[in-house]
Structure formats: structure tokens, C-alpha cells
Coordinates of C-alpha atoms and ligand atoms in Angstrom, one line a residue:
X1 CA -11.3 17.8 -16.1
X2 CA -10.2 21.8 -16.0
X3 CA -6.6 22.1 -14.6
X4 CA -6.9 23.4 -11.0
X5 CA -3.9 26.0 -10.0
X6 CA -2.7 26.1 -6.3
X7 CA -4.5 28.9 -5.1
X8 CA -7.8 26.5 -6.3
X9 CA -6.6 24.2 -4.4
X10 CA -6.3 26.1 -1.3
X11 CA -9.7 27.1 -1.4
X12 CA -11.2 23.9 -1.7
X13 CA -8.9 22.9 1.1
X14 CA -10.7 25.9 3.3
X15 CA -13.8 24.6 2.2
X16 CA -13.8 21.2 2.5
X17 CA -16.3 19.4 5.0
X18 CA -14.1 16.8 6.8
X19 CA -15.9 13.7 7.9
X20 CA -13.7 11.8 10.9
X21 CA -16.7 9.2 12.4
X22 CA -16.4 5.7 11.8
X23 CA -18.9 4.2 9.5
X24 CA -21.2 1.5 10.4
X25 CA -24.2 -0.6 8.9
X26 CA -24.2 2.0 6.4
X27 CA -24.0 5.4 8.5
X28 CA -21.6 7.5 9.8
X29 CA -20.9 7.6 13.6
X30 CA -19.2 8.1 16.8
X31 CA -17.0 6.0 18.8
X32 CA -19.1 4.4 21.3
X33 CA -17.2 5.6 23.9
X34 CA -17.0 9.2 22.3
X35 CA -13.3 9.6 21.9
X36 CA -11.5 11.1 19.3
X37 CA -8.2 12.4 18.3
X38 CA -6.9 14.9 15.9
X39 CA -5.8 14.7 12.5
X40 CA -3.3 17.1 11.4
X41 CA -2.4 17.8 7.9
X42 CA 1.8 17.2 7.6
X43 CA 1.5 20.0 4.9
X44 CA 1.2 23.1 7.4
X45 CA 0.4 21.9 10.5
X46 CA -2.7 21.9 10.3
X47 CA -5.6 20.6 12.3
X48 CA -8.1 18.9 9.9
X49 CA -10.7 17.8 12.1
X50 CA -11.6 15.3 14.8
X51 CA -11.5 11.6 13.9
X52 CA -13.9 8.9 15.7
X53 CA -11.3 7.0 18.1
X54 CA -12.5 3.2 17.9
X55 CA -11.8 0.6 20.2
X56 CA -13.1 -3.1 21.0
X57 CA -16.4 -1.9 21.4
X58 CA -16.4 -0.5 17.9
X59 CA -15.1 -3.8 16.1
X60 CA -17.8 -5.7 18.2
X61 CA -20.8 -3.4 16.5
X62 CA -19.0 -3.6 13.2
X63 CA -18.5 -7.5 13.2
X64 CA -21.7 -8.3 14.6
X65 CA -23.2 -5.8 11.7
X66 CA -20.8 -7.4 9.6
X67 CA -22.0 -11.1 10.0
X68 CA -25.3 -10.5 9.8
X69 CA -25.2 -9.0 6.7
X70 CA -23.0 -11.6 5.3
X71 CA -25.3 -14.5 6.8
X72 CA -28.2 -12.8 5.5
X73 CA -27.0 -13.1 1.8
X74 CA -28.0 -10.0 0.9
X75 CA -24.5 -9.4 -0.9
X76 CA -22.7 -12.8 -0.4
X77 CA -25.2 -14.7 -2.2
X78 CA -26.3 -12.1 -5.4
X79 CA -24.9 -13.1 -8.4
X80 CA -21.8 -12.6 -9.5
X81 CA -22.5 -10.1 -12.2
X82 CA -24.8 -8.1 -10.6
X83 CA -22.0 -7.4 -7.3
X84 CA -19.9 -7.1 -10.8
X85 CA -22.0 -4.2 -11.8
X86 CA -22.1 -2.7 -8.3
X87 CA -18.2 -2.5 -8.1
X88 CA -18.1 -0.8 -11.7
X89 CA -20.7 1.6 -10.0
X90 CA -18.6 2.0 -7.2
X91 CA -15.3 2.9 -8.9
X92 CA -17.4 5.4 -11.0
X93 CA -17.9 6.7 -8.3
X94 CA -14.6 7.2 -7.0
X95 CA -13.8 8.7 -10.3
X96 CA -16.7 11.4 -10.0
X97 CA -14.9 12.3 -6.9
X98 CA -11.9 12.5 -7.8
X99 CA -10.8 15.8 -6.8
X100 CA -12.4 16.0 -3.3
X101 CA -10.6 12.4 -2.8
X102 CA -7.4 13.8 -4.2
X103 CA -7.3 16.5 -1.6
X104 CA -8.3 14.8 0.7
X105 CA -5.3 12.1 0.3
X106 CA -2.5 15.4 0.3
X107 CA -4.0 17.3 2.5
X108 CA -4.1 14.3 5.2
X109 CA -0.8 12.3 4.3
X110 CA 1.7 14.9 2.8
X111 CA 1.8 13.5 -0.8
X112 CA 1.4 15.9 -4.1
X113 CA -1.5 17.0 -5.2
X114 CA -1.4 15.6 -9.1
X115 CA 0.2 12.3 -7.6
X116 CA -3.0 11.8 -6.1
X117 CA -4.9 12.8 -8.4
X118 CA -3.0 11.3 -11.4
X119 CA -2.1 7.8 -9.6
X120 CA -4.1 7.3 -6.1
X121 CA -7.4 8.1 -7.3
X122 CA -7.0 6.4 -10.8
X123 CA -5.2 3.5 -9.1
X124 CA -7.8 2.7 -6.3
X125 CA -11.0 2.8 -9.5
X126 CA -9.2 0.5 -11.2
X127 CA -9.2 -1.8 -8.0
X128 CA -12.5 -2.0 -7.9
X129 CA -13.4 -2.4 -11.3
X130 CA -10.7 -4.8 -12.6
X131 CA -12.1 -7.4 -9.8
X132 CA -15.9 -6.5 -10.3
X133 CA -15.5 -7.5 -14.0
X134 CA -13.2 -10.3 -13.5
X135 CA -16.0 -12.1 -10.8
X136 CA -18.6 -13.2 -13.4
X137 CA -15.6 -14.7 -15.5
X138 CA -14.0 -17.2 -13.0
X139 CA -15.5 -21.0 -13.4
X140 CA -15.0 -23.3 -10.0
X141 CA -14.3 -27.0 -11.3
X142 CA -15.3 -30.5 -11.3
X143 CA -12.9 -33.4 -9.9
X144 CA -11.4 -35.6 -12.0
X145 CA -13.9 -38.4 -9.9
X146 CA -14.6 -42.2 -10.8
X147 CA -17.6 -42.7 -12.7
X148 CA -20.5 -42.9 -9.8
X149 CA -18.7 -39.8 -8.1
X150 CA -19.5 -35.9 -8.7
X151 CA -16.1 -33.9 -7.0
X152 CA -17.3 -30.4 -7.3
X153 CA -14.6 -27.8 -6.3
X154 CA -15.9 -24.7 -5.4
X155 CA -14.9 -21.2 -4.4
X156 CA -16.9 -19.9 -1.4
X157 CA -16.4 -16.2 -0.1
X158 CA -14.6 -16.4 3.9
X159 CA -17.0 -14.5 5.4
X160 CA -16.2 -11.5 7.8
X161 CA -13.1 -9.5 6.3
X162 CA -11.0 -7.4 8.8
X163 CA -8.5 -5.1 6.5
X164 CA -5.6 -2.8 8.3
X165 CA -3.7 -0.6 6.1
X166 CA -1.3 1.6 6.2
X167 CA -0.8 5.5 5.5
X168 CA 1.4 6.0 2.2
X169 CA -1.1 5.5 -0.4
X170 CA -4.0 5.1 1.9
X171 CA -7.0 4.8 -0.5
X172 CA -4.9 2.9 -3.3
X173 CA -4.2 0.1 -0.3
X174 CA -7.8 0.3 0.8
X175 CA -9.2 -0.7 -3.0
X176 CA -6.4 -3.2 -3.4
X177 CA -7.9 -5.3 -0.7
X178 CA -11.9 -4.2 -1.1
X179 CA -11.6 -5.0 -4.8
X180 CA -11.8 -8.6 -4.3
X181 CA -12.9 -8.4 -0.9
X182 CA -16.1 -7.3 -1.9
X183 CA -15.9 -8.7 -5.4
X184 CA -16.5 -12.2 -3.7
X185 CA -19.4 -11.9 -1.7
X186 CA -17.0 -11.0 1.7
X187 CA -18.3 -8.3 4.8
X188 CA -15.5 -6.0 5.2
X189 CA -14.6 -3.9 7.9
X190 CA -11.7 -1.3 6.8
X191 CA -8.7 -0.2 8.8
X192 CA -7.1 3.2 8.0
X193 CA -4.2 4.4 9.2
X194 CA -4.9 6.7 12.4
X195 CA -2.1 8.8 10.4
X196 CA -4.6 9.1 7.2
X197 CA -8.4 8.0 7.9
X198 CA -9.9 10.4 5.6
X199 CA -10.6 8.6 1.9
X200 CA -11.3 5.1 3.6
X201 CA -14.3 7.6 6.0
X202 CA -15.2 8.9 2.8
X203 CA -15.8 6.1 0.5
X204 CA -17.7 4.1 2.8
X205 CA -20.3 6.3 2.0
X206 CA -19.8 5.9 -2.1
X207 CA -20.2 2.3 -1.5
X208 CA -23.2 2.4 -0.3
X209 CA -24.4 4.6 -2.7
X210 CA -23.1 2.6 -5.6
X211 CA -25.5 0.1 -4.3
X212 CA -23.6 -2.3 -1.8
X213 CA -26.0 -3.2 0.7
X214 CA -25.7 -1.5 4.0
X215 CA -23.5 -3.3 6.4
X216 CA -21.3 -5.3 3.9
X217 CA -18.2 -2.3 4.4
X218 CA -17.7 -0.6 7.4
X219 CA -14.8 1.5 8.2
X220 CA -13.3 2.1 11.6
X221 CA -10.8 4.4 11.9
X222 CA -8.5 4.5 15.1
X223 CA -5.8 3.5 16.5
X224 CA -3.6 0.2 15.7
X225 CA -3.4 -1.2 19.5
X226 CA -6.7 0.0 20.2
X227 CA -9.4 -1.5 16.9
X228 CA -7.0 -3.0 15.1
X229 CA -5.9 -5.3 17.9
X230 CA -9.4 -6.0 18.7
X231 CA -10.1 -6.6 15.0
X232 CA -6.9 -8.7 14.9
X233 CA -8.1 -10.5 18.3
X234 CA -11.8 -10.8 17.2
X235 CA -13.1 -14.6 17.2
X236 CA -16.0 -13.9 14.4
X237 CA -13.1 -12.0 11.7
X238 CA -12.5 -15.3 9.7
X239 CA -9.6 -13.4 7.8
X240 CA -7.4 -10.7 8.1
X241 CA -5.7 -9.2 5.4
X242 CA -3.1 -6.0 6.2
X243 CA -0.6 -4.0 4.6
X244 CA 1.9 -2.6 6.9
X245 CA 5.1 -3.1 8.6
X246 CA 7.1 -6.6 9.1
X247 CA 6.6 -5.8 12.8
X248 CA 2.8 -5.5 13.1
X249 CA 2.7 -8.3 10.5
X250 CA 4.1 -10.6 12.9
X251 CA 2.0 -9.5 15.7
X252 CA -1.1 -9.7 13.8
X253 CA 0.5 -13.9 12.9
X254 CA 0.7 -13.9 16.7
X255 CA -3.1 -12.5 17.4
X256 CA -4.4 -14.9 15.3
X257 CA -2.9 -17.7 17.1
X258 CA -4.2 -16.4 20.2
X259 CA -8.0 -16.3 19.2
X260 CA -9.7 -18.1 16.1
X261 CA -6.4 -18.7 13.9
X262 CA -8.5 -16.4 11.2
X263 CA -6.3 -16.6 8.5
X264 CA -3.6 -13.8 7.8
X265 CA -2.5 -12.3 4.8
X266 CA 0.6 -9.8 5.4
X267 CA 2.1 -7.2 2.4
X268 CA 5.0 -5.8 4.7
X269 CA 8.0 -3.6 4.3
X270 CA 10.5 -3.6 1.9
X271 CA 14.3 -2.7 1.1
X272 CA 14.5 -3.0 -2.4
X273 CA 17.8 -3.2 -4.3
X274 CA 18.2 -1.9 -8.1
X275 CA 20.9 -3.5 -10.1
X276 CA 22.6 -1.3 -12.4
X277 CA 25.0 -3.4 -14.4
X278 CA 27.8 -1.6 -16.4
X279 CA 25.8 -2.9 -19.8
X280 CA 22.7 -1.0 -19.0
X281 CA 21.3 -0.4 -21.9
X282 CA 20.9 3.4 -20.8
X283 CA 22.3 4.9 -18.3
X284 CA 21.0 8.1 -18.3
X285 CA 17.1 6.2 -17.8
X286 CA 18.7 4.3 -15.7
X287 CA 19.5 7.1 -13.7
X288 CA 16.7 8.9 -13.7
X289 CA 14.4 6.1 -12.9
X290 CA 16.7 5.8 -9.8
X291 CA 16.5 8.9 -8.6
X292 CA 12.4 8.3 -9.2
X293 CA 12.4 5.7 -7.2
X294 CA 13.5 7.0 -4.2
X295 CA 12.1 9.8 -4.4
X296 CA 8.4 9.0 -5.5
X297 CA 5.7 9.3 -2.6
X298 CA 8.7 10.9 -0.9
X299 CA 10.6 7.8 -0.4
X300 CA 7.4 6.2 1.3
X301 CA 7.0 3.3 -1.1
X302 CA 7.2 -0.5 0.0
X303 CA 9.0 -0.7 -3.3
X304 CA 11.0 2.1 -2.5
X305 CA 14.6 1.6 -4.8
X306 CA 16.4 2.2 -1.8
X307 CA 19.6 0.3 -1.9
X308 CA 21.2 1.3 -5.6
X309 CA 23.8 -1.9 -6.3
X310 CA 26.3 -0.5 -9.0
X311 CA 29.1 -2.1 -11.1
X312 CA 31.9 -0.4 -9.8
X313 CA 33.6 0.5 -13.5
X314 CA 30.8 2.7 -14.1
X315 CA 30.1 4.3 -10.5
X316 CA 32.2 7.4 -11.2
X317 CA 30.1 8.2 -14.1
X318 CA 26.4 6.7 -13.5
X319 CA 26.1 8.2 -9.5
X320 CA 26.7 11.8 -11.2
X321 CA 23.8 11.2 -13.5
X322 CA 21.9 10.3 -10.3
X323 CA 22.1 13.2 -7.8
X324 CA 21.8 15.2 -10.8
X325 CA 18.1 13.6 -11.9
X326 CA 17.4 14.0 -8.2
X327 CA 17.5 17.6 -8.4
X328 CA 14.0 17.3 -10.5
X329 CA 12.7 15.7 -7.6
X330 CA 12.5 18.7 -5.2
X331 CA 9.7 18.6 -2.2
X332 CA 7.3 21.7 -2.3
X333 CA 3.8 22.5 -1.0
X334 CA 1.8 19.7 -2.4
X335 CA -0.9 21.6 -3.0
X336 CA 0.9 22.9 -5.8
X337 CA 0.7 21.0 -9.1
X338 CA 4.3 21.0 -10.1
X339 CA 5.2 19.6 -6.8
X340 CA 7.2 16.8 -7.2
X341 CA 7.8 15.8 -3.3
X342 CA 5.3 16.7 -1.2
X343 CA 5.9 16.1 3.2
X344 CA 6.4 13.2 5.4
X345 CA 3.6 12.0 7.0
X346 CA 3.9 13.7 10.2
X347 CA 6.4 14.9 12.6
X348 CA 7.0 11.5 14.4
X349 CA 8.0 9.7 10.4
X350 CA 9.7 12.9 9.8
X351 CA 12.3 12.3 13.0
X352 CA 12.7 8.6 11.5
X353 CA 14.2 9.9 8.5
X354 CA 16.4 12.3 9.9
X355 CA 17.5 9.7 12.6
X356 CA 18.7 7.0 9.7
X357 CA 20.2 10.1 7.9
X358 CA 22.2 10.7 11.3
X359 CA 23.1 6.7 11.3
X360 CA 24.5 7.0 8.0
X361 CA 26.9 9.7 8.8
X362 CA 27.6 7.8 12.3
X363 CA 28.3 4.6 10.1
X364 CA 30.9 6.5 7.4
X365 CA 29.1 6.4 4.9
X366 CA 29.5 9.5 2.3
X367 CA 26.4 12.3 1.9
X368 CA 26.5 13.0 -1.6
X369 CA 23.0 14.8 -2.0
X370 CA 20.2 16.0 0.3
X371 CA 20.7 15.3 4.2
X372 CA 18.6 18.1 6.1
X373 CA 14.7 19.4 6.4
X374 CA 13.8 21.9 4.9
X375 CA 10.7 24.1 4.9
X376 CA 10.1 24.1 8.2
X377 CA 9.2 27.6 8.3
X378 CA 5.7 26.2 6.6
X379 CA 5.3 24.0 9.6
X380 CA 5.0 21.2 6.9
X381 CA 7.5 17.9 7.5
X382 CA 9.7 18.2 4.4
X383 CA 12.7 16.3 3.8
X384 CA 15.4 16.5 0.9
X385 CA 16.0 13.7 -1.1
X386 CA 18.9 12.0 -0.2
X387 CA 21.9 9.9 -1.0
X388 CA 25.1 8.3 0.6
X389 CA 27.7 7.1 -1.0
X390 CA 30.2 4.7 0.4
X391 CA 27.0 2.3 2.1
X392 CA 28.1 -1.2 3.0
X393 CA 25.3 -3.6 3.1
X394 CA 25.9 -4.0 6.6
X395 CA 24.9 -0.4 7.7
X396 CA 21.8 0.3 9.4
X397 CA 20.6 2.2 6.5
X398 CA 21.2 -0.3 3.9
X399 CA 19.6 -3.1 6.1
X400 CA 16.7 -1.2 7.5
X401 CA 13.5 0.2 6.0
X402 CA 13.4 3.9 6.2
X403 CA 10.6 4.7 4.8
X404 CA 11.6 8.2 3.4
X405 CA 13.9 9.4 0.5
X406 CA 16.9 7.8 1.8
X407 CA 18.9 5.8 -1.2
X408 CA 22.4 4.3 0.0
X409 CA 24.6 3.5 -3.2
X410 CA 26.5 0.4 -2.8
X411 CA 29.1 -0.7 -5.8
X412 CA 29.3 -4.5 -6.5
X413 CA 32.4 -6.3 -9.1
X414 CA 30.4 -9.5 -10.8
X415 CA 26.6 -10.3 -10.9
X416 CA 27.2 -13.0 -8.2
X417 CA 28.1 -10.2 -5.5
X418 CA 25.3 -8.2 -6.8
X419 CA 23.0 -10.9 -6.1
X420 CA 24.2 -11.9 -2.9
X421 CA 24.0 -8.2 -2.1
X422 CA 20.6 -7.8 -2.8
X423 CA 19.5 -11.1 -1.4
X424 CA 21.1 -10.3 1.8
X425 CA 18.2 -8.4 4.0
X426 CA 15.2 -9.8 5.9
X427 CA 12.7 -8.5 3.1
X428 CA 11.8 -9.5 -0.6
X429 CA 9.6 -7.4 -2.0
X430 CA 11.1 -6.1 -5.2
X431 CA 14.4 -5.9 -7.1
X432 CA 15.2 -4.1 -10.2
X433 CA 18.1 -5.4 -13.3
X434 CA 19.5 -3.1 -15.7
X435 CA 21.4 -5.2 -18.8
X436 CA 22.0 -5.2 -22.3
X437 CA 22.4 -9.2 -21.3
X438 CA 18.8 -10.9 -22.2
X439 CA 21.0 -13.9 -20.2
X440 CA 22.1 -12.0 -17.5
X441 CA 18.5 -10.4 -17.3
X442 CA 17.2 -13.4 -16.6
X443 CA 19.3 -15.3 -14.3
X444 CA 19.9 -12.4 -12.2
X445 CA 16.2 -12.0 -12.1
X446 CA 15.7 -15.9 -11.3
X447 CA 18.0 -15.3 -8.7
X448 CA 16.4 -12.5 -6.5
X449 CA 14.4 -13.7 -4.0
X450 CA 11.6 -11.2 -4.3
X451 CA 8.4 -10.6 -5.6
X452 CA 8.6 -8.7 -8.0
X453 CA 11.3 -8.2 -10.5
X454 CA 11.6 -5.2 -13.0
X455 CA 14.1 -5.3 -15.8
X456 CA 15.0 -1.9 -17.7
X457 CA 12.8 -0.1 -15.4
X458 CA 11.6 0.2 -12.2
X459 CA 8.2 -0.1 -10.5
X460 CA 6.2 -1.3 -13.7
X461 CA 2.8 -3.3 -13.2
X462 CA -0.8 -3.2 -13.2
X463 CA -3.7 -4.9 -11.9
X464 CA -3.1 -8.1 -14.0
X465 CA 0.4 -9.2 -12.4
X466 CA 0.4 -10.4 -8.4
X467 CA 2.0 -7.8 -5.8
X468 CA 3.6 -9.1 -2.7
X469 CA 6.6 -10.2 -1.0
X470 CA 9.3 -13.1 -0.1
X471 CA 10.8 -13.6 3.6
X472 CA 9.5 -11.0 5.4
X473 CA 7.9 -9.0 3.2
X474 CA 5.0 -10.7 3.4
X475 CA 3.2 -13.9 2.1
X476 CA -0.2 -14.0 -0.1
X477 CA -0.8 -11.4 -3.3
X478 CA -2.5 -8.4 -3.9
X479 CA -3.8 -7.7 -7.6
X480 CA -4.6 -9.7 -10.2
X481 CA -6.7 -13.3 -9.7
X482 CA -4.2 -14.7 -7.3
X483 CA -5.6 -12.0 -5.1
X484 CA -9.1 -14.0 -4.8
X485 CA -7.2 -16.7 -3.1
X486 CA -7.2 -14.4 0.4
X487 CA -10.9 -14.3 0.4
X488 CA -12.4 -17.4 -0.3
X489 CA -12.4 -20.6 0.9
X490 CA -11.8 -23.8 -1.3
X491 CA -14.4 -26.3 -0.7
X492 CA -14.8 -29.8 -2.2
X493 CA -18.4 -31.5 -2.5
X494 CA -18.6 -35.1 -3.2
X495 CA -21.8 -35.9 -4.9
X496 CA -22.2 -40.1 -4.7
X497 CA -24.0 -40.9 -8.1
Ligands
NAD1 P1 2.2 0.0 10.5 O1 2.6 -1.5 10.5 O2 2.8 0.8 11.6 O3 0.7 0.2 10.5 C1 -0.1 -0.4 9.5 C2 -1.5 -0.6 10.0 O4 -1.5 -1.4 11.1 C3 -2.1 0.8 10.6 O5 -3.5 0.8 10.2 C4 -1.9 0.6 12.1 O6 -2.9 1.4 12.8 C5 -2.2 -0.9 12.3 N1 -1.6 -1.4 13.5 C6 -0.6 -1.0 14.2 N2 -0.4 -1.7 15.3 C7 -1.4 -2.7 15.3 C8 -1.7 -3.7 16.2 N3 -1.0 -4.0 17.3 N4 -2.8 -4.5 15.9 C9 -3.5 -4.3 14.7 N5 -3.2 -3.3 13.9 C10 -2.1 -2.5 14.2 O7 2.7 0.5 9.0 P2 2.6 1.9 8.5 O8 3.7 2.7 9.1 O9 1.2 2.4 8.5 O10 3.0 1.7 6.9 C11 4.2 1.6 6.5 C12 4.6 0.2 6.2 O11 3.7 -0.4 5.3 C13 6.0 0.0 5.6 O12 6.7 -1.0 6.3 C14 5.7 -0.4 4.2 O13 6.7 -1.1 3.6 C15 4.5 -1.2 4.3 N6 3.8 -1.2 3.0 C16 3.8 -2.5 2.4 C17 3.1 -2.6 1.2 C18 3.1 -3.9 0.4 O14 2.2 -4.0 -0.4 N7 3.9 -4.8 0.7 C19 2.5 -1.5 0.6 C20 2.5 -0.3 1.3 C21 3.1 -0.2 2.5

């Protein structure tokens, strides 16, 4: 693939075709009641086009498109290796277009330009694929019956899918959920953000040309209280799997008690702590990875390392090594390859930030690093990286997620503390151990109550590991097989012989 420069990117940014209507039974169009809003770019300012505005009467045309397509067979009931060679199909596809899908990712949600292009696009292909290729390997089983009994235990695809997700890696959540989704046999009907509709809009239309039969993914873009309550609300969606805050998550718990009890499957928010014990192994990666980590996706990560737990007889020398790997980590137009940091989501995310930052210094704690926008004269949302010093656990910023590049550094005196520490927030998403101690590795890692643990590094995995939360983080797993749990239903024949 040729190396494009910034000015490249600019132009293909001037020249791209922006497609904002919903997609249903396999072609794009309007809201039925012919509303829209406008998506601006969080880059410059600005406007990108008009997006469809869905509502109820959207989700009922999708679902009812949706079911039938699902009763009818047409992909629920094909064989497992032919939808497996459709999904390889379909994340070819994404790969062909991967630059247009890259900019469209930056230019609609603020991230960098070869972060999108090197992880989002890559990321969201591999989605698909892994789970097309794994469906034609995965054997249902027979029951351990009596001799004149057949118990056959069988996986059968839920039916009508309804998936919300959120804006920070919007196409990379989207193929997390229709990589088995679809793999199974499921009708989907996809979610985006109403902050970053544009790669769900657009590979609706790949999916179809990859060969999934019209009507099996539809894609609604809009707002949350407006589709995706009616989604959420809808007594033919037989499951709903999101990605999003802990506060929609337990609305959407709430929804579904209120209309068919669909099932629910929630990846929420996160407040991750990384462990740095004074045996790191070293702490100069440790440090750096840190800084990373926080910093990454501009501090909008689930998994965001956002409360930094050190042994207190190496704080004087490890938090230097931090702020000063942080200064790699500077935000610039993301259009830009070297951009490291690209802009907050939008204005409203953007006042977020700089509200926590103001809580910090209300609370005592110390800025050592970042603190203020910057670049506004680009009419971008661009905030520095930054850290306090000094955080208790107890501050608003070390108990709340921010969402941003916000770290708060919090010293601990034995591994005990340090657990207790980290365990001490409403979410369990991930944690992070650094030790020389295989021991102390491991029990500290036992310990967390979170779902994923990284020791010597932070943020590893692929598709083959689960992804979700503890508490209120979440419940059910993205990636890997145990992701196929969300969208079928267990069903047990008895066959009298
Ligand atoms: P959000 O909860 O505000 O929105 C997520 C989605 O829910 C959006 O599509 C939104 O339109 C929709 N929504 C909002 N209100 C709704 C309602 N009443 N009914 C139905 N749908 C509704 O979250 P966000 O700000 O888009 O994303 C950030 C959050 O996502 C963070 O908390 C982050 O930790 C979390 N996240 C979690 C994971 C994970 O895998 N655990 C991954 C990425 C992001």
C-alpha cells in the first residue's frame, strides 16, 4: 500500500462522498420521517454531511425486514461453511477499503489517521474473518443419555440481533459483535454512535456485496433515546448486545424487562488500574507503556490505564520516566501520519475532560503534566495528555471514568493495598501487574477482579482470548468462541429410541 502524506489525505477528505442514510433490506435510505442531523468532524469543525435520524418507525422496518429474512432461511439456515466463506469475503472487503474506511473513522471521530488505518481497519477484518472460519469448526454434542434415549445438544442462532455501540473505535466495536453475529446465522440490525455513524453506513453496503443476503444487516444510525430505545424496547429483537457506558447498560437491563426480556449482553466502562511494583522487571517499558495507555485513542479506551498504582520506594524515580514518555504522545492533526493523539470526539466529550481535570485540582491533587486544550485555533477538540500526582482513590477522578487522557498516579506500600486499591471501583474491566515475582504475578493477578489481566505489559490480546468485564463493566464476552454464547440459543432434543 503506498505511504499517503497529509496533504493526500486532505484531498481525499475534500473528495470523499459521505453516505449518512440508514441502510435497510439491503439499500440505503432515509429516515421515514425525513429527519436528519449533522455530523461534524472533531478535527476542524467541520460539517461532514447529513446523517438519516431514525426513530421507532425505523427499527419497526428494520426488524420486520430483519425477521423475515431470518425466518426465511436464506442466511440462517446455509451452511456453515458457505456463511464461513461469505465472512472471509466480507472482511476482504474491508481490507480493499481500507483507506476510505480509515478516513472515514478520523475524520468522523477524532482519532489518527495511521491508528485507523494500522489498528481499526485491520482489527475490524480480523472480526469477521476469525469467526467466519471458526463456524464450520464448532461440533454441537450428544447427551450422555440411557441406552433407548438420543440427548442431542444443539446450538441454534437467536434470531433478530439489535447491536448499539459506541463511538471510540466505532467500526472495530461494530465487527466485534457482527463477527459472530452473522457468523451464526443471526439478522442484525447495527447501532452506531450518532457521534460516528459513518463506517457502520458504509459497510453495510460491503456486506451485501460480499454476498450476505439482503436484509440479514441493517444499520440504523441515530440517536440513543430515539432508535436505540426503540431497538432496546422492540418485542421481536430476541437479543441485544451493546457496548457502551455502565449507565445506558443498565437502562437497556431495564428495557428489556419492560418488553420481551430479549436477552442483554453489556461491555461497559472501565477504570483500569496498572500495578507497577518496585521489582518491575523494567521500568523504563514500564513507563512508557503507561504513558501509552493513557494516551492511546486519546485516552478514549474502555481499557484505558487510568489509575497508575505505584510502590511508593520507586515513585520518585518511575513517575519521571512517565511524564517524560508522555511527551511522545503529543495530539496533532490526525490527518497527519506521525500524529500520535488525534481530537476528542466532539465539543460536548471535550468539556468532560476538562471538567474532571478541573475536579482534580478542586480535590488537591498535584498536575504534574498536560492540564489545558490546546489547538483550538484549528477548531479541532484537542486535549493534552495529562497526569496528577498526589490522587487518592477516593477522588472523583480516580473513581470515575473519564474517558480522555486523564491518568491519576496513586502510590501504594505492599501488594495487599495495591489490590484493594485497584479492586476498589464499581468497574472490572482490566488491570495491569508489573513484577520480577512469577508468585507475585500471579496472585496479584488472581486477585483483581477484572477481566482481563496483563502482566509485563499492557493491553495485549487478540481475537483468540474473551474481552469483557466484572461488576459493572459488563457481563458476557466479546472475541474468541465464548463470544458465540451471545448469539445462540442452547437447545436440547430428546430423541426416544
Ligand atoms: P454511551 O453509553 O453513551 O452510548 C453507547 C451507545 O448507546 C450509542 O450508540 C448510543 O446512541 C446508545 N444509547 C444511548 N442512550 C441509549 C438509550 N437510552 N437506549 C438505547 N441506546 C442508547 O457510550 P459512548 O459514550 O458511546 O461510549 C463510551 C463508553 O463505551 C465508555 O463507557 C466505554 O468504557 C465504553 N466502552 C466499553 C467497551 C468494552 O468492550 N467494555 C469498549 C469500548 C467502549
Amino acid at each position: 500500500m503506498t505511504t499517503l502524506t497529509r496533504a493526500d489525505w486532505e484531498q481525499r477528505a475534500r473528495d470523499l462522498k459521505i453516505e449518512g442514510r440508514a441502510y435497510i433490506n439491503g439499500e440505503y435510505t432515509d429516515a421515514v420521517s425525513g429527519e436528519t442531523f449533522e455530523c461534524i468532524s472533531p478535527v476542524d469543525g467541520r460539517l461532514l454531511g447529513k446523517i438519516a435520524s431514525c426513530d421507532a418507525a425505523d427499527a419497526q422496518r428494520a426488524v420486520d425486514n430483519a425477521r423475515a429474512t431470518f425466518n426465511s432461511g436464506v442466511w440462517s439456515r446455509l451452511a456453515p461453511a458457505k456463511r464461513k466463506a461469505v465472512m472471509i469475503r466480507f472482511a476482504g472487503l474491508l481490507k480493499q477499503n481500507a483507506q476510505e474506511l480509515a478516513l472515514l473513522e478520523t475524520l468522523d471521530m477524532g482519532k489518527p489517521i495511521s491508528d485507523s488505518l494500522g489498528i481499526d481497519v485491520p482489527g475490524a477484518a480480523q472480526a469477521l474473518s476469525w469467526s467466519g472460519e471458526a463456524i464450520d469448526k464448532i461440533y454441537d454434542e450428544v447427551a450422555a443419555t440411557p441406552h433407548d434415549q438420543l440427548g442431542l445438544v444443539t446450538r441454534e442462532p437467536v434470531g433478530v440481533v439489535g447491536a448499539i455501540v459506541p463511538w471510540n473505535f466505532p467500526l472495530m466495536m461494530a465487527c466485534w459483535k457482527l463477527g459472530p453475529a452473522l457468523s451464526t446465522g443471526n439478522s442484525v440490525i447495527l447501532k452506531p454512535s450518532e457521534k460516528s455513524p459513518l463506517t457502520a453506513i458504509r459497510i453495510a453496503a460491503l456486506a451485501v456485496e460480499a454476498g450476505i443476503p439482503k436484509g440479514v444487516l441493517n444499520v440504523l444510525p441515530g440517536y440513543g433515546h430515539t432508535v436505540g430505545k426503540a431497538l432496546a424496547l422492540h418485542m421481536d429483537v430476541d437479543t441485544l448486545v451493546f457496548t457502551g457506558s455502565t449507565k445506558i447498560a443498565k437502562q437497556l437491563m431495564i428495557y428489556s424487562g419492560e418488553s420481551n426480556m430479549k436477552r442483554v449482553w453489556l461491555e461497559a466502562g472501565g477504570k483500569s488500574p496498572n500495578i507497577v511494583f518496585a521489582d518491575a522487571p523494567d521500568l523504563q517499558a514500564a513507563a512508557e507503556s503507561a504513558a501509552g495507555a493513557i494516551a492511546f485513542n486519546q485516552g478514549e479506551v474502555c481499557t484505558a490505564g487510568s489509575r497508575l498504582l505505584v510502590e511508593r520506594s520507586i515513585k520518585d524515580t518511575f513517575l519521571p520516566l512517565v511524564i517524560e514518555a508522555l511527551k511522545t504522545w503529543k495530539p496533532g492533526n490526525p490527518l497527519d501520519p506521525s500524529t500520535t493523539v488525534g481530537a476528542l470526539v466532539d465539543t460536548q466529550q471535550m468539556n468532560t475532560v476538562l471538567s474532571y481535570i478541573e475536579s482534580g485540582h478542586t480535590d488537591g491533587a498535584k498536575l504534574v503534566a498536560g492540564g489545558k486544550r490546546i489547538l483550538e485555533e484549528t477548531g479541532g477538540t484537542y486535549v493534552e495528555p495529562t497526569i496528577f500526582d498526589g490522587v487518592s482513590n477516593a477522588m472523583k477522578i480516580a473513581q470515575e471514568e473519564i474517558f480522555g487522557p486523564v491518568l491519576s498516579v496513586i502510590t501504594f506500600d505492599t501488594a495487599e493495598e495495591a489490590v484493594q486499591i485497584a479492586n476498589d471501583t464499581p468497574y472490572g474491566l482490566a488491570a495491569a501487574v508489573w513484577t520480577r515475582d512469577i508468585s507475585k504475578a500471579h496472585l496479584t493477578a488472581k486477585a483483581l477482579r477484572a477481566g482481563s489481566v496483563w502482566v509485563n505489559q499492557y493491553d495485549g490480546g487478540d481475537m483468540t482470548a474473551p474481552f469483557g468485564g466484572f461488576k459493572q463493566s459488563g457481563n458476557g464476552r466479546d472475541k474468541s468462541l465464548h463470544a458465540f454464547d451471545k448469539y445462540t440459543e442452547l437447545k436440547a432434543t430428546w430423541i426416544k429410541l
